Amino acid sequence: MRYVSTRGGMPPQPFTSILIEGLAPDGGLVVPDRYPRLTTQDLARMRHLGYQDLAFEILSRYIDDIAPADLKSIIARTYTVATFGSEEITPLATLEPGLHLLRLANGPTLAFKDIALQLLGNLFEHVLAKEGATLNILGATSGDTGSSAEYAMRGKRGISVFMLSPRGRMTAFQTAQMYALSEPNIFNIAIEGVFDDCQDIVKKIAGDREFKRRWRLGAVNSINWARVAAQVVYYFKAYFAATRNEEEAVAFAVPSGNFGNILAGHVARQMGLPIRRLIVATNENDVLDEFFRTGRYMARDFAKVVATSSPSMDISKASNFERLVFDLADRDPATVLALWDQLDREGGFDVSGTPLAAKLRTSSFVSGRSTHADRITTIRSIAEKHRVVVDPHTADGIKVGLANREPGVPLICVETALPVKFAQTIAEALGREPERPRAYIGLEELPQRCAVLGVDADAVKAYIAEHALA
Ligand SMILES: *Cc1c(COP(=O)(O)O)cnc(C)c1O
């Protein structure tokens, strides 16, 4: 397997060369040069595998330059009952016949991002050790991604994490999750500003090539290909759990922001998994819903992104979306290059009336949008009908999923976080606090530590230079 750029400007690379950086040197995204196809016989054979064996079957097709025995042991160390709470890792709960909840949020930070990032942490450690290299990860977070990344990298040899967060602007739970980590390779930097300030600082520092090279700075953002590959596994696992044989097809409803999660569903479908529909659910920040309905992709101004009660889906543009467009364009880099050039110049593009729109119509994607009121109603009705409390993001997915449900096709709604992370919205919907998993009782009382800095890229640079791995 070799990896190429969606914009055509990168010589084919093996997996370990693209592991750390999802962005190609030409500004495109790294993608596999083809999707391995599985036959019905392959699927039938994979149906009864446990999570680890299934993960190896799928990941070894994308990761073929790590020795199989090493990859097996990385997977075995990653997907454990201790880390994910059950043998199934991503259990499927049936709400009613034909309606399922895919539980992806039982990892250490109670969000689906753990499934990919826990693997990434072990892959990074392995590859860096082989190369005798070190890596300093720099990132900005408004809550979920930062904690997932820190829990994945804590205690890892050869890796340090510098995570910027807006001081006093995360929930008490999210703050405690991050700032209570005591591993010496985790550096939380609270910035006296908002999330956009944090992100600007990261961009500024990453734009200083000399500094970036000197300190071997890297990122773990959602365009990382290994994250997408890790997520492909649970689409297979859920399909097998919801069906009896390979004749059956299913639909997935996915709460979407940067398009990483549902892109993995698209990849699974390209590999031959019988998926009839991939249902994209957005919140009020509906840049993706607009595209799938109209063919128009209009990135939003930062100022136009509204803060919602499903905050992990508050995006101005969907960073992984370029990978889907590449496939819709029959993997023609020139088409992608032209569209993204137009996006840069004009802030958007419109593919309606082009061959791409025709391709889109025959693709499996449908979409919908959910609002705060929908979220509240859905959390309430699912709690009343099925005795299950879902988080606001998951509620967006269920709302849009049910609106696009087809009779006779099992609908799998993807759970992306546990309700305890968003207690305020749950209290608004149900009049009570969400249940807290036992391991998280007293989390906010643990001692916390972080550095506090102003909105000042030079101060952050100085901090990194003082604490980074050489
Ligand atoms: C990150 C996140 C999402 C959005 O996932 P994408 O892969 O960015 O589309 C949805 N829900 C929760 C809880 C998340 O943390």
Short mmCIF file of C-alpha atoms and ligand atoms in Angstrom, two decimals:
data_model
loop_
_atom_site.label_atom_id
_atom_site.label_comp_id
_atom_site.label_asym_id
_atom_site.label_seq_id
_atom_site.Cartn_x
_atom_site.Cartn_y
_atom_site.Cartn_z
CA MET A 1 0.00 0.00 0.00
CA ARG A 2 1.31 3.42 -0.97
CA TYR A 3 -0.06 6.83 -0.03
CA VAL A 4 -0.55 9.76 -2.39
CA SER A 5 -1.91 13.31 -2.15
CA THR A 6 -5.48 14.29 -3.13
CA ARG A 7 -3.81 17.09 -5.13
CA GLY A 8 -1.33 14.85 -6.90
CA GLY A 9 1.89 16.51 -5.72
CA MET A 10 3.48 13.84 -3.56
CA PRO A 11 5.51 10.81 -4.63
CA PRO A 12 3.94 7.59 -3.29
CA GLN A 13 4.96 6.95 0.33
CA PRO A 14 4.72 3.96 2.67
CA PHE A 15 2.49 4.15 5.74
CA THR A 16 5.17 4.93 8.32
CA SER A 17 6.27 7.98 6.31
CA ILE A 18 2.77 9.49 6.44
CA LEU A 19 1.90 8.39 9.96
CA ILE A 20 2.85 11.62 11.72
CA GLU A 21 1.58 14.12 9.14
CA GLY A 22 -1.83 13.84 7.40
CA LEU A 23 -1.17 16.89 5.27
CA ALA A 24 0.74 16.32 2.02
CA PRO A 25 3.52 18.78 1.07
CA ASP A 26 1.32 20.16 -1.76
CA GLY A 27 -1.43 21.16 0.68
CA GLY A 28 -3.61 18.14 -0.15
CA LEU A 29 -4.53 15.28 2.15
CA VAL A 30 -2.78 11.95 2.22
CA VAL A 31 -4.89 9.02 0.94
CA PRO A 32 -4.19 5.34 0.15
CA ASP A 33 -3.61 4.83 -3.58
CA ARG A 34 -6.52 2.36 -3.64
CA TYR A 35 -9.01 0.77 -1.27
CA PRO A 36 -8.46 -2.94 -0.68
CA ARG A 37 -11.62 -4.81 -1.78
CA LEU A 38 -13.06 -7.54 0.38
CA THR A 39 -15.17 -10.33 -1.07
CA THR A 40 -18.36 -11.70 0.46
CA GLN A 41 -16.28 -14.70 1.55
CA ASP A 42 -13.79 -12.39 3.28
CA LEU A 43 -16.67 -10.70 5.09
CA ALA A 44 -18.22 -14.02 6.12
CA ARG A 45 -14.86 -15.09 7.54
CA MET A 46 -14.42 -11.81 9.42
CA ARG A 47 -17.94 -11.86 10.88
CA HIS A 48 -17.04 -13.80 14.00
CA LEU A 49 -13.68 -12.24 14.79
CA GLY A 50 -13.11 -10.41 18.06
CA TYR A 51 -12.25 -6.71 17.95
CA GLN A 52 -8.46 -7.19 18.00
CA ASP A 53 -8.41 -9.79 15.22
CA LEU A 54 -10.82 -7.75 13.13
CA ALA A 55 -8.68 -4.65 13.65
CA PHE A 56 -5.62 -6.57 12.47
CA GLU A 57 -7.46 -7.86 9.36
CA ILE A 58 -8.36 -4.33 8.36
CA LEU A 59 -5.39 -2.31 9.57
CA SER A 60 -2.77 -4.69 8.15
CA ARG A 61 -4.17 -3.87 4.71
CA TYR A 62 -3.28 -0.19 5.25
CA ILE A 63 -0.23 -0.61 7.45
CA ASP A 64 2.07 -2.99 5.62
CA ASP A 65 5.46 -1.59 6.62
CA ILE A 66 5.22 -2.44 10.30
CA ALA A 67 6.03 -6.12 10.94
CA PRO A 68 2.75 -8.08 11.35
CA ALA A 69 3.81 -9.37 14.77
CA ASP A 70 4.54 -5.80 15.93
CA LEU A 71 1.23 -4.50 14.55
CA LYS A 72 -0.58 -7.35 16.31
CA SER A 73 1.03 -6.48 19.60
CA ILE A 74 0.28 -2.76 19.17
CA ILE A 75 -3.39 -3.61 18.54
CA ALA A 76 -3.46 -6.03 21.48
CA ARG A 77 -2.07 -3.35 23.80
CA THR A 78 -4.54 -0.76 22.51
CA TYR A 79 -7.93 -2.44 22.42
CA THR A 80 -8.23 -3.88 25.92
CA VAL A 81 -11.10 -4.32 28.36
CA ALA A 82 -9.12 -2.19 30.82
CA THR A 83 -9.08 0.78 28.41
CA PHE A 84 -12.49 0.44 26.72
CA GLY A 85 -14.59 -1.23 29.41
CA SER A 86 -15.75 -4.32 27.50
CA GLU A 87 -14.52 -7.24 25.42
CA GLU A 88 -16.48 -5.88 22.42
CA ILE A 89 -14.64 -2.50 22.66
CA THR A 90 -17.45 -0.90 20.60
CA PRO A 91 -20.62 -2.71 21.73
CA LEU A 92 -23.86 -2.39 19.81
CA ALA A 93 -26.96 -1.68 21.92
CA THR A 94 -30.35 -2.43 20.38
CA LEU A 95 -32.96 0.20 21.20
CA GLU A 96 -35.73 -1.55 19.28
CA PRO A 97 -35.69 -4.06 16.43
CA GLY A 98 -33.81 -2.41 13.56
CA LEU A 99 -32.61 0.56 15.61
CA HIS A 100 -29.20 0.40 17.24
CA LEU A 101 -26.76 2.56 19.15
CA LEU A 102 -23.07 1.97 18.42
CA ARG A 103 -21.29 2.74 21.66
CA LEU A 104 -17.96 4.31 20.79
CA ALA A 105 -17.50 6.48 23.87
CA ASN A 106 -16.29 4.11 26.57
CA GLY A 107 -12.60 4.93 26.24
CA PRO A 108 -10.62 6.95 28.79
CA THR A 109 -12.04 10.38 27.85
CA LEU A 110 -15.57 9.19 27.09
CA ALA A 111 -15.55 10.32 23.45
CA PHE A 112 -15.19 8.27 20.26
CA LYS A 113 -11.87 9.96 19.45
CA ASP A 114 -10.20 7.65 21.97
CA ILE A 115 -10.64 4.68 19.64
CA ALA A 116 -8.32 6.17 17.03
CA LEU A 117 -6.03 8.18 19.30
CA GLN A 118 -5.22 5.31 21.65
CA LEU A 119 -3.94 3.40 18.61
CA LEU A 120 -2.10 6.45 17.34
CA GLY A 121 -0.24 6.81 20.65
CA ASN A 122 1.07 3.25 20.39
CA LEU A 123 1.87 3.56 16.67
CA PHE A 124 3.80 6.81 17.28
CA GLU A 125 5.76 5.28 20.15
CA HIS A 126 6.67 2.22 18.07
CA VAL A 127 7.77 4.12 14.96
CA LEU A 128 9.70 6.78 16.91
CA ALA A 129 11.54 4.11 18.90
CA LYS A 130 12.54 2.36 15.64
CA GLU A 131 13.88 5.62 14.25
CA GLY A 132 15.44 6.66 17.54
CA ALA A 133 13.51 9.91 17.13
CA THR A 134 11.40 12.14 19.36
CA LEU A 135 8.27 14.15 18.70
CA ASN A 136 6.73 17.18 20.39
CA ILE A 137 3.01 17.37 19.71
CA LEU A 138 1.53 20.85 19.65
CA GLY A 139 -2.21 21.38 19.59
CA ALA A 140 -5.12 23.58 20.59
CA THR A 141 -8.35 22.29 22.06
CA SER A 142 -11.75 23.53 23.09
CA GLY A 143 -12.26 20.37 25.13
CA ASP A 144 -12.60 16.91 23.54
CA THR A 145 -9.67 16.48 21.17
CA GLY A 146 -7.07 17.72 23.63
CA SER A 147 -8.01 15.33 26.38
CA SER A 148 -8.22 12.38 23.96
CA ALA A 149 -4.76 13.21 22.64
CA GLU A 150 -3.29 13.62 26.11
CA TYR A 151 -4.73 10.33 27.37
CA ALA A 152 -3.34 8.63 24.27
CA MET A 153 0.17 10.06 24.61
CA ARG A 154 0.63 10.18 28.37
CA GLY A 155 3.68 8.29 29.54
CA LYS A 156 4.75 7.45 25.99
CA ARG A 157 8.50 7.34 25.43
CA GLY A 158 9.88 9.86 22.96
CA ILE A 159 6.71 11.97 22.89
CA SER A 160 5.72 15.18 24.66
CA VAL A 161 2.40 17.00 24.30
CA PHE A 162 1.93 20.77 24.47
CA MET A 163 -1.80 21.47 24.52
CA LEU A 164 -3.22 24.99 24.45
CA SER A 165 -6.68 25.53 25.91
CA PRO A 166 -8.72 28.70 26.56
CA ARG A 167 -8.42 29.49 30.27
CA GLY A 168 -11.70 29.11 32.15
CA ARG A 169 -13.73 28.29 29.04
CA MET A 170 -14.05 24.53 29.17
CA THR A 171 -16.50 22.62 31.35
CA ALA A 172 -15.25 21.71 34.83
CA PHE A 173 -15.21 18.06 33.74
CA GLN A 174 -13.14 18.72 30.61
CA THR A 175 -10.74 20.98 32.51
CA ALA A 176 -10.21 18.37 35.20
CA GLN A 177 -9.70 15.60 32.65
CA MET A 178 -6.78 17.47 31.16
CA TYR A 179 -5.24 19.43 34.01
CA ALA A 180 -5.30 16.54 36.48
CA LEU A 181 -2.94 14.45 34.35
CA SER A 182 0.36 14.18 36.20
CA GLU A 183 2.62 12.52 33.61
CA PRO A 184 5.76 14.59 33.04
CA ASN A 185 5.38 14.44 29.22
CA ILE A 186 2.03 16.27 29.25
CA PHE A 187 2.12 20.08 29.26
CA ASN A 188 -1.18 21.92 29.55
CA ILE A 189 -0.96 25.59 28.64
CA ALA A 190 -3.97 27.69 29.60
CA ILE A 191 -4.15 30.74 27.35
CA GLU A 192 -5.80 33.93 28.58
CA GLY A 193 -8.10 34.07 25.56
CA VAL A 194 -10.65 32.11 23.55
CA PHE A 195 -10.23 28.92 21.51
CA ASP A 196 -9.53 30.85 18.29
CA ASP A 197 -6.61 32.59 20.04
CA CYS A 198 -5.19 29.19 20.92
CA GLN A 199 -5.57 27.96 17.37
CA ASP A 200 -3.97 31.13 15.97
CA ILE A 201 -0.95 30.64 18.21
CA VAL A 202 -0.57 27.03 17.03
CA LYS A 203 -0.82 28.13 13.40
CA LYS A 204 1.77 30.86 13.94
CA ILE A 205 4.23 28.50 15.57
CA ALA A 206 3.67 25.75 12.99
CA GLY A 207 4.26 28.36 10.29
CA ASP A 208 7.77 29.00 11.65
CA ARG A 209 9.48 26.20 9.75
CA GLU A 210 12.81 26.63 11.47
CA PHE A 211 11.26 26.39 14.94
CA LYS A 212 9.12 23.46 13.84
CA ARG A 213 12.14 21.55 12.57
CA ARG A 214 14.33 22.47 15.54
CA TRP A 215 11.81 21.06 18.03
CA ARG A 216 10.35 18.28 15.85
CA LEU A 217 6.83 19.63 16.27
CA GLY A 218 3.93 17.51 15.08
CA ALA A 219 0.15 17.45 15.41
CA VAL A 220 -2.52 14.84 16.01
CA ASN A 221 -5.40 16.54 14.20
CA SER A 222 -8.34 14.84 12.58
CA ILE A 223 -6.78 14.68 9.10
CA ASN A 224 -4.32 12.06 10.31
CA TRP A 225 -4.88 9.03 8.05
CA ALA A 226 -4.16 6.48 10.77
CA ARG A 227 -7.08 7.90 12.75
CA VAL A 228 -9.42 7.33 9.82
CA ALA A 229 -8.09 3.80 9.31
CA ALA A 230 -8.60 2.95 13.00
CA GLN A 231 -12.21 4.12 12.74
CA VAL A 232 -12.95 1.87 9.76
CA VAL A 233 -12.77 -1.13 12.11
CA TYR A 234 -15.87 -0.27 14.14
CA TYR A 235 -18.03 0.12 11.02
CA PHE A 236 -17.26 -3.53 10.26
CA LYS A 237 -17.78 -4.58 13.88
CA ALA A 238 -21.16 -2.82 14.03
CA TYR A 239 -22.28 -4.23 10.68
CA PHE A 240 -21.59 -7.78 11.83
CA ALA A 241 -23.37 -7.16 15.14
CA ALA A 242 -26.49 -5.75 13.45
CA THR A 243 -26.88 -8.36 10.68
CA ARG A 244 -27.08 -12.13 10.32
CA ASN A 245 -25.45 -12.54 6.92
CA GLU A 246 -23.72 -10.59 4.16
CA GLU A 247 -26.93 -10.22 2.14
CA GLU A 248 -28.15 -7.58 4.57
CA ALA A 249 -27.27 -3.90 4.25
CA VAL A 250 -27.36 -1.28 7.00
CA ALA A 251 -27.42 2.49 7.42
CA PHE A 252 -25.22 4.55 9.74
CA ALA A 253 -26.17 7.94 11.20
CA VAL A 254 -23.07 9.89 12.23
CA PRO A 255 -22.84 13.18 14.17
CA SER A 256 -20.34 15.04 12.00
CA GLY A 257 -17.94 17.94 12.30
CA ASN A 258 -14.58 17.55 10.60
CA PHE A 259 -15.94 14.57 8.63
CA GLY A 260 -13.37 12.11 10.04
CA ASN A 261 -15.77 9.63 11.57
CA ILE A 262 -18.16 9.27 8.65
CA LEU A 263 -15.29 9.26 6.15
CA ALA A 264 -14.22 5.99 7.79
CA GLY A 265 -17.72 4.68 7.00
CA HIS A 266 -17.22 5.70 3.39
CA VAL A 267 -13.89 3.85 3.32
CA ALA A 268 -15.55 0.73 4.79
CA ARG A 269 -18.18 0.93 2.05
CA GLN A 270 -15.50 1.30 -0.63
CA MET A 271 -13.88 -1.84 0.77
CA GLY A 272 -17.10 -3.73 0.13
CA LEU A 273 -19.04 -3.47 3.40
CA PRO A 274 -22.79 -3.48 2.55
CA ILE A 275 -23.71 0.03 3.69
CA ARG A 276 -26.85 1.41 2.03
CA ARG A 277 -26.78 4.84 3.57
CA LEU A 278 -24.31 7.06 5.34
CA ILE A 279 -26.37 9.73 7.07
CA VAL A 280 -24.43 12.91 7.83
CA ALA A 281 -25.86 14.79 10.82
CA THR A 282 -24.77 18.37 11.47
CA ASN A 283 -25.85 20.88 14.08
CA GLU A 284 -26.60 24.55 13.36
CA ASN A 285 -23.13 24.78 11.76
CA ASP A 286 -24.42 23.06 8.66
CA VAL A 287 -21.74 23.50 6.00
CA LEU A 288 -21.84 19.74 5.30
CA ASP A 289 -25.62 19.44 5.20
CA GLU A 290 -25.71 22.28 2.72
CA PHE A 291 -23.23 20.47 0.46
CA PHE A 292 -25.04 17.14 0.47
CA ARG A 293 -28.38 18.81 -0.21
CA THR A 294 -27.31 21.37 -2.82
CA GLY A 295 -23.79 20.59 -4.09
CA ARG A 296 -22.60 23.93 -2.72
CA TYR A 297 -19.68 23.89 -0.28
CA MET A 298 -19.31 27.23 1.46
CA ALA A 299 -16.72 27.45 4.24
CA ARG A 300 -17.96 29.69 7.04
CA ASP A 301 -16.14 32.69 8.47
CA PHE A 302 -14.83 31.98 11.95
CA ALA A 303 -17.14 34.75 13.16
CA LYS A 304 -20.15 32.93 11.68
CA VAL A 305 -19.53 29.69 13.55
CA VAL A 306 -22.13 29.57 16.30
CA ALA A 307 -21.42 28.09 19.71
CA THR A 308 -23.94 25.26 20.14
CA SER A 309 -24.83 22.65 22.73
CA SER A 310 -23.06 20.05 20.56
CA PRO A 311 -19.77 21.97 20.59
CA SER A 312 -17.54 19.27 19.06
CA MET A 313 -19.43 19.76 15.78
CA ASP A 314 -19.00 23.56 15.70
CA ILE A 315 -16.84 23.83 12.58
CA SER A 316 -16.28 26.38 9.84
CA LYS A 317 -15.09 23.81 7.31
CA ALA A 318 -14.81 20.04 7.37
CA SER A 319 -11.12 19.18 7.15
CA ASN A 320 -11.49 15.57 5.97
CA PHE A 321 -14.05 16.40 3.29
CA GLU A 322 -11.37 16.78 0.59
CA ARG A 323 -10.81 13.02 0.77
CA LEU A 324 -14.43 12.32 -0.18
CA VAL A 325 -14.36 14.84 -3.02
CA PHE A 326 -11.22 13.10 -4.34
CA ASP A 327 -13.17 9.84 -4.54
CA LEU A 328 -16.26 11.49 -6.04
CA ALA A 329 -13.98 12.97 -8.70
CA ASP A 330 -12.84 9.43 -9.57
CA ARG A 331 -9.56 10.21 -7.78
CA ASP A 332 -8.55 12.89 -10.23
CA PRO A 333 -6.15 15.30 -8.45
CA ALA A 334 -6.68 18.04 -11.07
CA THR A 335 -10.36 18.31 -10.14
CA VAL A 336 -9.54 18.57 -6.43
CA LEU A 337 -6.80 21.10 -7.10
CA ALA A 338 -9.19 23.31 -9.09
CA LEU A 339 -11.96 23.11 -6.49
CA TRP A 340 -9.67 23.89 -3.56
CA ASP A 341 -8.07 26.72 -5.47
CA GLN A 342 -11.55 28.14 -5.91
CA LEU A 343 -12.29 27.53 -2.23
CA ASP A 344 -9.18 29.53 -1.27
CA ARG A 345 -9.99 32.39 -3.63
CA GLU A 346 -13.77 32.60 -3.30
CA GLY A 347 -14.54 30.86 -0.01
CA GLY A 348 -16.54 28.07 -1.62
CA PHE A 349 -17.44 26.01 -4.68
CA ASP A 350 -20.53 24.56 -6.30
CA VAL A 351 -20.50 21.18 -8.04
CA SER A 352 -24.18 21.05 -8.97
CA GLY A 353 -24.61 20.25 -12.65
CA THR A 354 -21.13 18.66 -12.88
CA PRO A 355 -20.25 14.95 -13.12
CA LEU A 356 -19.36 15.17 -9.45
CA ALA A 357 -22.97 15.92 -8.52
CA ALA A 358 -24.13 12.92 -10.54
CA LYS A 359 -21.63 10.79 -8.66
CA LEU A 360 -22.86 12.25 -5.39
CA ARG A 361 -26.45 11.25 -6.19
CA THR A 362 -25.43 7.62 -6.64
CA SER A 363 -23.22 7.68 -3.54
CA SER A 364 -24.70 6.51 -0.27
CA PHE A 365 -24.66 9.91 1.43
CA VAL A 366 -27.71 11.74 2.72
CA SER A 367 -27.71 14.50 5.30
CA GLY A 368 -29.71 16.56 7.73
CA ARG A 369 -29.40 19.25 10.34
CA SER A 370 -30.34 19.31 13.99
CA THR A 371 -30.86 22.29 16.31
CA HIS A 372 -30.70 22.83 20.05
CA ALA A 373 -34.47 22.26 20.31
CA ASP A 374 -34.12 18.98 18.35
CA ARG A 375 -31.34 17.88 20.67
CA ILE A 376 -33.44 18.49 23.78
CA THR A 377 -36.49 16.73 22.30
CA THR A 378 -34.42 13.76 21.15
CA ILE A 379 -32.57 13.33 24.47
CA ARG A 380 -35.96 13.38 26.18
CA SER A 381 -37.75 10.98 23.83
CA ILE A 382 -34.90 8.45 23.76
CA ALA A 383 -34.77 8.52 27.57
CA GLU A 384 -38.54 8.01 27.82
CA LYS A 385 -38.88 5.38 25.11
CA HIS A 386 -35.69 3.41 25.54
CA ARG A 387 -34.41 4.28 29.03
CA VAL A 388 -31.09 5.40 27.56
CA VAL A 389 -29.55 8.84 28.09
CA VAL A 390 -27.59 10.07 25.07
CA ASP A 391 -25.26 13.04 24.78
CA PRO A 392 -26.17 16.10 22.64
CA HIS A 393 -23.96 15.09 19.67
CA THR A 394 -25.40 11.59 19.62
CA ALA A 395 -28.87 13.16 19.80
CA ASP A 396 -28.14 15.14 16.62
CA GLY A 397 -27.23 11.88 14.90
CA ILE A 398 -30.34 10.08 16.11
CA LYS A 399 -32.62 12.95 15.07
CA VAL A 400 -31.25 13.06 11.53
CA GLY A 401 -30.92 9.27 11.36
CA LEU A 402 -34.58 8.69 12.20
CA ALA A 403 -35.64 11.29 9.65
CA ASN A 404 -33.76 9.34 6.96
CA ARG A 405 -34.58 5.81 8.11
CA GLU A 406 -35.68 3.30 5.47
CA PRO A 407 -38.10 0.51 6.32
CA GLY A 408 -36.39 -2.85 6.63
CA VAL A 409 -32.87 -1.40 6.79
CA PRO A 410 -31.21 -1.58 10.22
CA LEU A 411 -30.24 1.92 11.35
CA ILE A 412 -27.08 2.20 13.43
CA CYS A 413 -26.77 5.52 15.26
CA VAL A 414 -23.23 6.29 16.30
CA GLU A 415 -22.70 7.43 19.90
CA THR A 416 -19.79 9.88 19.95
CA ALA A 417 -19.63 10.94 23.61
CA LEU A 418 -21.13 10.05 26.97
CA PRO A 419 -23.73 12.42 28.48
CA VAL A 420 -21.65 13.10 31.62
CA LYS A 421 -19.40 15.38 29.52
CA PHE A 422 -22.34 17.68 28.74
CA ALA A 423 -24.23 17.70 32.02
CA GLN A 424 -25.83 21.11 31.53
CA THR A 425 -27.71 20.15 28.36
CA ILE A 426 -28.79 16.84 29.89
CA ALA A 427 -30.16 18.70 32.93
CA GLU A 428 -32.05 21.02 30.61
CA ALA A 429 -33.59 18.07 28.77
CA LEU A 430 -34.28 15.71 31.65
CA GLY A 431 -34.30 17.83 34.79
CA ARG A 432 -31.55 15.72 36.30
CA GLU A 433 -27.80 15.24 36.08
CA PRO A 434 -26.43 12.45 33.87
CA GLU A 435 -24.98 9.38 35.50
CA ARG A 436 -21.25 9.42 36.09
CA PRO A 437 -19.10 6.33 35.43
CA ARG A 438 -17.53 5.19 38.70
CA ALA A 439 -13.94 5.92 37.64
CA TYR A 440 -14.81 9.60 37.18
CA ILE A 441 -16.35 10.28 40.57
CA GLY A 442 -14.37 13.03 42.30
CA LEU A 443 -12.45 13.91 39.10
CA GLU A 444 -12.88 17.64 39.63
CA GLU A 445 -11.37 17.41 43.13
CA LEU A 446 -8.04 15.98 41.95
CA PRO A 447 -5.05 18.34 42.04
CA GLN A 448 -4.62 20.19 38.74
CA ARG A 449 -1.64 21.80 37.10
CA CYS A 450 -1.14 23.95 34.04
CA ALA A 451 0.99 26.85 32.84
CA VAL A 452 -0.88 30.10 32.26
CA LEU A 453 0.28 32.29 29.38
CA GLY A 454 -1.09 35.33 27.53
CA VAL A 455 -2.17 35.41 23.88
CA ASP A 456 1.47 35.48 22.83
CA ALA A 457 3.05 33.03 20.38
CA ASP A 458 6.57 34.01 21.49
CA ALA A 459 5.80 33.20 25.12
CA VAL A 460 4.47 29.78 24.06
CA LYS A 461 7.58 29.22 21.93
CA ALA A 462 9.80 30.04 24.89
CA TYR A 463 7.82 27.61 27.03
CA ILE A 464 8.19 24.86 24.43
CA ALA A 465 11.92 25.52 24.03
CA GLU A 466 12.35 25.18 27.78
CA HIS A 467 10.35 21.96 28.19
CA ALA A 468 10.43 20.09 24.86
CA LEU A 469 12.25 16.84 24.20
CA ALA A 470 15.50 17.58 22.41
C1 LIG B 1 -15.10 15.11 17.27
C2 LIG B 1 -16.52 14.85 17.62
C3 LIG B 1 -17.54 14.80 16.66
C4 LIG B 1 -17.27 15.08 15.19
O1 LIG B 1 -16.53 14.06 14.57
P1 LIG B 1 -15.80 14.33 13.16
O2 LIG B 1 -14.94 13.15 12.95
O3 LIG B 1 -15.00 15.59 13.36
O4 LIG B 1 -16.86 14.48 12.14
C5 LIG B 1 -18.83 14.50 17.06
N1 LIG B 1 -19.11 14.28 18.36
C6 LIG B 1 -18.17 14.33 19.33
C7 LIG B 1 -18.57 14.10 20.74
C8 LIG B 1 -16.83 14.61 19.00
O5 LIG B 1 -15.90 14.67 19.97
#
